[in-house]
mmCIF file with all atom_site columns, C-alpha atoms in Angstrom:
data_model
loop_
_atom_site.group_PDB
_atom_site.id
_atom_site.type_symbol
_atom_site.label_atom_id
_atom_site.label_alt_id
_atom_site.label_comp_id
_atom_site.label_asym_id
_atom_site.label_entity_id
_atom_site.label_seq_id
_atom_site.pdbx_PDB_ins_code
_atom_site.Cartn_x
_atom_site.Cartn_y
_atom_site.Cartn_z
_atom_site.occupancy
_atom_site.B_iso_or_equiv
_atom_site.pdbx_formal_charge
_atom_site.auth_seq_id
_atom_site.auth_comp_id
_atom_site.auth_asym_id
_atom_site.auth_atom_id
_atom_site.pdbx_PDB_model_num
ATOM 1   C CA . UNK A 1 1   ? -50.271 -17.246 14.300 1.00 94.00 ? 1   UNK A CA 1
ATOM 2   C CA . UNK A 1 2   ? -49.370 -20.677 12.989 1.00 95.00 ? 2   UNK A CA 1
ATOM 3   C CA . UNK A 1 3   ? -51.258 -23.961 13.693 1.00 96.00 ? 3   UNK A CA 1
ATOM 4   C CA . UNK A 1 4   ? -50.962 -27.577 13.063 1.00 95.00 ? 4   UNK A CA 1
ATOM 5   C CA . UNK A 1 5   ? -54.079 -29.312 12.741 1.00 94.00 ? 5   UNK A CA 1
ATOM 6   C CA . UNK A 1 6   ? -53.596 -32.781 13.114 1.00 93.00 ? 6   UNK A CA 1
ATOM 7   C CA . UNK A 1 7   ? -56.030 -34.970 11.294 1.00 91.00 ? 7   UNK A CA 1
ATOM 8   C CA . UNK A 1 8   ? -56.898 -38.875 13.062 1.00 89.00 ? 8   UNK A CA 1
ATOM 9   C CA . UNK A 1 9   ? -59.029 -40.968 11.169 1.00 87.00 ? 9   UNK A CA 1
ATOM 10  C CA . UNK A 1 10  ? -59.424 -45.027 12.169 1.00 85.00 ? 10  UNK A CA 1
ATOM 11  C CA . UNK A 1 11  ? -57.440 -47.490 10.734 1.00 82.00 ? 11  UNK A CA 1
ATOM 12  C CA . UNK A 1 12  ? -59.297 -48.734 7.352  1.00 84.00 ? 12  UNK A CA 1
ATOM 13  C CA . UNK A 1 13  ? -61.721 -46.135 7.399  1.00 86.00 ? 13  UNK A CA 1
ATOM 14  C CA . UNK A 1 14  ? -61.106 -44.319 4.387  1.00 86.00 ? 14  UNK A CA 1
ATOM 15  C CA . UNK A 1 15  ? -60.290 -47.144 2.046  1.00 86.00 ? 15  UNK A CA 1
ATOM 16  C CA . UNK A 1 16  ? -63.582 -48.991 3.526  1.00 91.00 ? 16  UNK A CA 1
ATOM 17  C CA . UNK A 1 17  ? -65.927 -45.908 2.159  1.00 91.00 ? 17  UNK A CA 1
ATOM 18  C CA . UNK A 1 18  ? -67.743 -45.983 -0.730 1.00 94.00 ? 18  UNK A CA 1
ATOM 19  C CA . UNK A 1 19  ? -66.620 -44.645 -3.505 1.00 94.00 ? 19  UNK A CA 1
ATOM 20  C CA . UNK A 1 20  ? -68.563 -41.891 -4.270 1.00 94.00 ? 20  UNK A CA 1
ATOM 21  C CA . UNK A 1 21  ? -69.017 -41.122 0.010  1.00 92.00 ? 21  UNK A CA 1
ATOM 22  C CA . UNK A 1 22  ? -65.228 -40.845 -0.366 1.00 91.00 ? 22  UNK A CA 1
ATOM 23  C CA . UNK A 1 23  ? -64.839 -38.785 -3.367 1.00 93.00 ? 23  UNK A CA 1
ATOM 24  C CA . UNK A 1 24  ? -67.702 -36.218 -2.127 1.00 92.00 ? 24  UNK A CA 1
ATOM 25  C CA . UNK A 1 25  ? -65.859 -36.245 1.350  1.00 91.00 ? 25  UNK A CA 1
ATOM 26  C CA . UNK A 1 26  ? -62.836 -35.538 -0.822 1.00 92.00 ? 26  UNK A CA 1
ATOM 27  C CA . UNK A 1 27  ? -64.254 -32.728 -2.898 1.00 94.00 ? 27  UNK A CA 1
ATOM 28  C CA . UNK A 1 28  ? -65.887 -31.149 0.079  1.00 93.00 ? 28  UNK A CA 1
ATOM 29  C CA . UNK A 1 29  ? -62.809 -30.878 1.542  1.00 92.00 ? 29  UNK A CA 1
ATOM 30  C CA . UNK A 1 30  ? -60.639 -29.531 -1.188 1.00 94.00 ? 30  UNK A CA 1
ATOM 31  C CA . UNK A 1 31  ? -63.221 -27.241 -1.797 1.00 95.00 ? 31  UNK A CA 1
ATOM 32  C CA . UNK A 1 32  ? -62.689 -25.997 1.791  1.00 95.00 ? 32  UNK A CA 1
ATOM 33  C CA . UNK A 1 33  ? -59.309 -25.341 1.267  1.00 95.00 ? 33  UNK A CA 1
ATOM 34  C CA . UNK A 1 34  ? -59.904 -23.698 -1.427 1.00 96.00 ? 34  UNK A CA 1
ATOM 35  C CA . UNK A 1 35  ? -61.473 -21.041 0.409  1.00 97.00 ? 35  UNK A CA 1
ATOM 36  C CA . UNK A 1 36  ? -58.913 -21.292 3.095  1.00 97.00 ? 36  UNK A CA 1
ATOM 37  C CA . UNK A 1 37  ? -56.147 -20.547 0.575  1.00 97.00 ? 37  UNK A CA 1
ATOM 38  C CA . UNK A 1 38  ? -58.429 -17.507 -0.586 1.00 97.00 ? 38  UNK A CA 1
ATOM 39  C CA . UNK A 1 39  ? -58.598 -15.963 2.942  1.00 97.00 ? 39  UNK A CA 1
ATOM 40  C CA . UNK A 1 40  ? -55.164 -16.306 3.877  1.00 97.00 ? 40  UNK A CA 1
ATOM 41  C CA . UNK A 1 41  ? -55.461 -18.962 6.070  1.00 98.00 ? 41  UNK A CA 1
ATOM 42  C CA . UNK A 1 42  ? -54.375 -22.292 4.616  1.00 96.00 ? 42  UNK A CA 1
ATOM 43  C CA . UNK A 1 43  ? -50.038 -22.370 4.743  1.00 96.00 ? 43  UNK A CA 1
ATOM 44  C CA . UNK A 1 44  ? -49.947 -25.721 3.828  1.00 95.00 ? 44  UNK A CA 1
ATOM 45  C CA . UNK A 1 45  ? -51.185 -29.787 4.373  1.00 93.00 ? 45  UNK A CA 1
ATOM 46  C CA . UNK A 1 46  ? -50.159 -33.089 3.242  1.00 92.00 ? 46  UNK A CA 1
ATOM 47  C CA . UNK A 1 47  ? -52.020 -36.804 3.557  1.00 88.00 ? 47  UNK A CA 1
ATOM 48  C CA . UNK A 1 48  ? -49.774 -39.451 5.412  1.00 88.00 ? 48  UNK A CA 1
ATOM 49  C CA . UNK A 1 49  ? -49.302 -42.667 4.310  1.00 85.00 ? 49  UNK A CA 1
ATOM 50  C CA . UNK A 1 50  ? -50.556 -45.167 6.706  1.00 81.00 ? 50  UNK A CA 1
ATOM 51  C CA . UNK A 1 51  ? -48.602 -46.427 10.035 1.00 79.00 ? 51  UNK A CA 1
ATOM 52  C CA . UNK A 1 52  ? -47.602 -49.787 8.629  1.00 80.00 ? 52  UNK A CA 1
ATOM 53  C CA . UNK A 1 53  ? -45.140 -47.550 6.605  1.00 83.00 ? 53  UNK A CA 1
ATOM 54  C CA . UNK A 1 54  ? -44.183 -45.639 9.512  1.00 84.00 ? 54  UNK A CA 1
ATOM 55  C CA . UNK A 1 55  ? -40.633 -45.878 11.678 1.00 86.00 ? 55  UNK A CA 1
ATOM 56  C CA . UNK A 1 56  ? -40.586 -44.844 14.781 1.00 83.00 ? 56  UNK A CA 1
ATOM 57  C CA . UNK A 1 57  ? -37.253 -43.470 16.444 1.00 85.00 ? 57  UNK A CA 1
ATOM 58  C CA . UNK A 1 58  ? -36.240 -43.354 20.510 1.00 86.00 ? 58  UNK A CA 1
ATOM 59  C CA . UNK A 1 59  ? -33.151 -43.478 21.934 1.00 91.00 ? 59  UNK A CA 1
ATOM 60  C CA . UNK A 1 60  ? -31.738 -46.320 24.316 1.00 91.00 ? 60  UNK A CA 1
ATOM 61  C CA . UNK A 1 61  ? -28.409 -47.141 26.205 1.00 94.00 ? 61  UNK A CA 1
ATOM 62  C CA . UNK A 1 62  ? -26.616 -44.047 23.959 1.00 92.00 ? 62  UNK A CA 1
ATOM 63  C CA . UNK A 1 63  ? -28.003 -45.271 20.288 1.00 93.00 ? 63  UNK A CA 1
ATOM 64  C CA . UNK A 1 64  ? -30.839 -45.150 18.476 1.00 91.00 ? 64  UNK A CA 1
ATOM 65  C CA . UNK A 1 65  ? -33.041 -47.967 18.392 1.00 89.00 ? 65  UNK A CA 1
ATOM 66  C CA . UNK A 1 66  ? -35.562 -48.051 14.920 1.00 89.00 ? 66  UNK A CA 1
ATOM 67  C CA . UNK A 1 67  ? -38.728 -49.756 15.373 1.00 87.00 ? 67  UNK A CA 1
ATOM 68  C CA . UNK A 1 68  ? -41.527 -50.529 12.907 1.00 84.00 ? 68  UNK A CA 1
ATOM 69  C CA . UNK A 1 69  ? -44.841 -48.394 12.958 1.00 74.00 ? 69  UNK A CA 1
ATOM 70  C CA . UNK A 1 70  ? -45.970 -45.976 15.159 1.00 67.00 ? 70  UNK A CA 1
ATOM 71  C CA . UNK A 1 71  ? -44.884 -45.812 18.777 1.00 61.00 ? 71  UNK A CA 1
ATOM 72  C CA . UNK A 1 72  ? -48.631 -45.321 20.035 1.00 61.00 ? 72  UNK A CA 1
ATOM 73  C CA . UNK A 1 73  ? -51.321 -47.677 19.566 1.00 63.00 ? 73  UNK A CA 1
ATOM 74  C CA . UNK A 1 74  ? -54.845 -45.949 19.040 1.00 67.00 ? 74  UNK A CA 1
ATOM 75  C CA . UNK A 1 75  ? -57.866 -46.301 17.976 1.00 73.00 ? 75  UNK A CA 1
ATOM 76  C CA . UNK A 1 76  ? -57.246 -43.379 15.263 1.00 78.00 ? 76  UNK A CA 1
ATOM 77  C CA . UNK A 1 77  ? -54.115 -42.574 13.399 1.00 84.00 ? 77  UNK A CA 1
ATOM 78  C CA . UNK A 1 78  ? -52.823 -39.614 11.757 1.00 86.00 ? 78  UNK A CA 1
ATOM 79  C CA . UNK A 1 79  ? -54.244 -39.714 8.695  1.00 87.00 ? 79  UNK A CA 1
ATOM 80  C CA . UNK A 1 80  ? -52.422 -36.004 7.829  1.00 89.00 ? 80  UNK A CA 1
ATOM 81  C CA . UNK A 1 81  ? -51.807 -32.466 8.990  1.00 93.00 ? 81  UNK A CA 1
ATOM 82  C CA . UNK A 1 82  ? -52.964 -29.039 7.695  1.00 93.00 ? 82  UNK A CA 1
ATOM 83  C CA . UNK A 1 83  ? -51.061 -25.882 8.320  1.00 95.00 ? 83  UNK A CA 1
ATOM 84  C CA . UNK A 1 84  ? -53.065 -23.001 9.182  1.00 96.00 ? 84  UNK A CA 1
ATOM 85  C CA . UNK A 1 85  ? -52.881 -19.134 9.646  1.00 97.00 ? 85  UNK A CA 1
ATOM 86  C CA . UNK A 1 86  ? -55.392 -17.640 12.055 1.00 97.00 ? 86  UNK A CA 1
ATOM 87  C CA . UNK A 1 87  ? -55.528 -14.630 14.395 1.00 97.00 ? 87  UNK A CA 1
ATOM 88  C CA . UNK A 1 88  ? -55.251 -16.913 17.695 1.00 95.00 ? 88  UNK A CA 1
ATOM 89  C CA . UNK A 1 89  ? -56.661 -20.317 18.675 1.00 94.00 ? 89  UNK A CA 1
ATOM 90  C CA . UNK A 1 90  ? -60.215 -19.408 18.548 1.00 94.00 ? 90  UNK A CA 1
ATOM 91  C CA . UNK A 1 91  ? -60.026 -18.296 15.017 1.00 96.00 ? 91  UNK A CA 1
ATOM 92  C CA . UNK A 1 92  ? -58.744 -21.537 14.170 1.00 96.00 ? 92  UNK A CA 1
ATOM 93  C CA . UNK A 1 93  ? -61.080 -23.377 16.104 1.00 95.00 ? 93  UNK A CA 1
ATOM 94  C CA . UNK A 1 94  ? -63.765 -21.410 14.089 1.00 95.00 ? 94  UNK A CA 1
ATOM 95  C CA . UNK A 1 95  ? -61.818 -22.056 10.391 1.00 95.00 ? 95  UNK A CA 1
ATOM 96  C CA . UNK A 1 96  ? -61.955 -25.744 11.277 1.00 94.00 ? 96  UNK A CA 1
ATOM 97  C CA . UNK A 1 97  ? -65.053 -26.165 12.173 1.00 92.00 ? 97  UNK A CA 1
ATOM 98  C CA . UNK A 1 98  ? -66.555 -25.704 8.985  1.00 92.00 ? 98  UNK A CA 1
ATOM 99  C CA . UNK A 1 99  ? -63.865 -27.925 7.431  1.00 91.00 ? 99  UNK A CA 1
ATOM 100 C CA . UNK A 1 100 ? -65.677 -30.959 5.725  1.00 89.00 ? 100 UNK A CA 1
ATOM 101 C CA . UNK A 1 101 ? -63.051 -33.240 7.295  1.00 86.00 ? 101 UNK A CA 1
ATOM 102 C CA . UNK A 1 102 ? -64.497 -32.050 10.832 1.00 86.00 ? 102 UNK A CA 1
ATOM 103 C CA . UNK A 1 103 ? -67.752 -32.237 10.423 1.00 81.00 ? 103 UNK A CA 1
ATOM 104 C CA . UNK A 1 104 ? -68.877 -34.369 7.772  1.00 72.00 ? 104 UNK A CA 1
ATOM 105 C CA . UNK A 1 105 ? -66.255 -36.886 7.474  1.00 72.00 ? 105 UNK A CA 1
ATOM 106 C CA . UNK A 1 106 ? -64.605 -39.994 9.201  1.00 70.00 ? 106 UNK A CA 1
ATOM 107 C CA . UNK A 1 107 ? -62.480 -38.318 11.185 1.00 77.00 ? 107 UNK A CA 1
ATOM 108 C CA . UNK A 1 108 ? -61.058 -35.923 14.428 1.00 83.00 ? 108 UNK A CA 1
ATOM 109 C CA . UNK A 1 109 ? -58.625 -32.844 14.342 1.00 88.00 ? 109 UNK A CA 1
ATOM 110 C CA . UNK A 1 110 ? -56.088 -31.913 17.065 1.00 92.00 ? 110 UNK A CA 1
ATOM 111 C CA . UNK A 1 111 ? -55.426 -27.824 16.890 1.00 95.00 ? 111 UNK A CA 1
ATOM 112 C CA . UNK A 1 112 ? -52.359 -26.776 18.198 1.00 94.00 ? 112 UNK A CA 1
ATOM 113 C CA . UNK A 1 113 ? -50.120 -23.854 17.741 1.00 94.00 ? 113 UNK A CA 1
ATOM 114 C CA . UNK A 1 114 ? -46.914 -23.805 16.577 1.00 94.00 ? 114 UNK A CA 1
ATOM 115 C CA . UNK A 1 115 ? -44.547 -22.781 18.828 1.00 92.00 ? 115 UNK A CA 1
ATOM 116 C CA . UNK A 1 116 ? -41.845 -20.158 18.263 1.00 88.00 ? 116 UNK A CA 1
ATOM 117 C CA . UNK A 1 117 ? -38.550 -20.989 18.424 1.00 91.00 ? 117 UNK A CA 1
ATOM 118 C CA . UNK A 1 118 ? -36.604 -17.858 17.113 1.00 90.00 ? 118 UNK A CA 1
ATOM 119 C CA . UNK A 1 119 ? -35.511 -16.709 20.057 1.00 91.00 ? 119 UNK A CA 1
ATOM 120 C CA . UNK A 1 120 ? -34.111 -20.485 21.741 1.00 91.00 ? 120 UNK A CA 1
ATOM 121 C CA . UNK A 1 121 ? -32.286 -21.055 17.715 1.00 90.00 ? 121 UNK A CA 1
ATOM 122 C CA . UNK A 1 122 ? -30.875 -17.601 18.267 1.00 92.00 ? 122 UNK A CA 1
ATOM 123 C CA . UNK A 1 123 ? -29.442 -18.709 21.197 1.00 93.00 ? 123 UNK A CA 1
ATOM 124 C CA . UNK A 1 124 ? -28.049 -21.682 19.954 1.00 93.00 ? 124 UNK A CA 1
ATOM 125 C CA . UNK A 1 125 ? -26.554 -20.412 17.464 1.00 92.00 ? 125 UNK A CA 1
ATOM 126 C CA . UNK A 1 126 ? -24.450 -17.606 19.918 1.00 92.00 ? 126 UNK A CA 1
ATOM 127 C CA . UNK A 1 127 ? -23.755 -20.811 21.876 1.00 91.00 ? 127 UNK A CA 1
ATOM 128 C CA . UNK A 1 128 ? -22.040 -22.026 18.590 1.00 93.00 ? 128 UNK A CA 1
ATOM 129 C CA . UNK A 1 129 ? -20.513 -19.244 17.761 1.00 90.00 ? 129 UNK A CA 1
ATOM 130 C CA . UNK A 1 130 ? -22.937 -18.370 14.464 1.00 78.00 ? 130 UNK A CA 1
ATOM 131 C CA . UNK A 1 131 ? -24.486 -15.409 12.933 1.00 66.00 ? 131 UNK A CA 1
#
């Protein structure tokens, strides 16, 4: 199965570490993935840029209406996601538990699994009259 692990940190948090806190956070947990990648497990990840560089989209009266930033305020943000391969939820619980960004850094993770879709796109596309 496929999760997205959603990574919160607070706002200023990284930047406001010391260097070399930061950079052994940072090793630690590129060294994790490492490992990740050699079991199988780690399908992918990316660091976000922060919300002030964000836009966030919602529909109103038929158009769509583009705002600056993120549409929640929080204490955390989403700092970036990792994709992950595990058996079921409890294996990725497990995998991320050890992860560096867990539990020894500045931040949360959300697990969730994807969802599959195959089956509802399939359906579309017989509703459209596609292959």
């Amino acid at each position: 199965m496929k999760f997205v692990c959603l990574g919160y940190i607070a706002p200023g948090k990284f930047d406001s570490m010391p260097e070399t806190e930061r950079n052994a956070w940072i090793d630690a947990c590129t060294a994790y993935d490492d490992q990740l990648r050699a079991g199988g497990h780690f399908a992918g990840g990316e660091a976000l840029q922060p919300p002030n560089r964000a836009k966030t989209l919602r529909p109103k009266d038929g158009k769509v209406v583009v705002t600056d930033g993120p549409y929640a305020e929080t204490k955390e943000q989403i700092g970036g996601i990792l994709l992950l391969e595990a058996r079921d939820l409890d294996h990725a619980v497990e995998l991320m538990s050890k992860h560096p960004g867990v539990c020894a850094g500045p931040s949360l993770f959300e697990i969730r699994a994807v969802a599959d879709m195959t089956d509802i796109f399939r359906e579309s596309e017989r509703r459209r009259g596609k292959k």
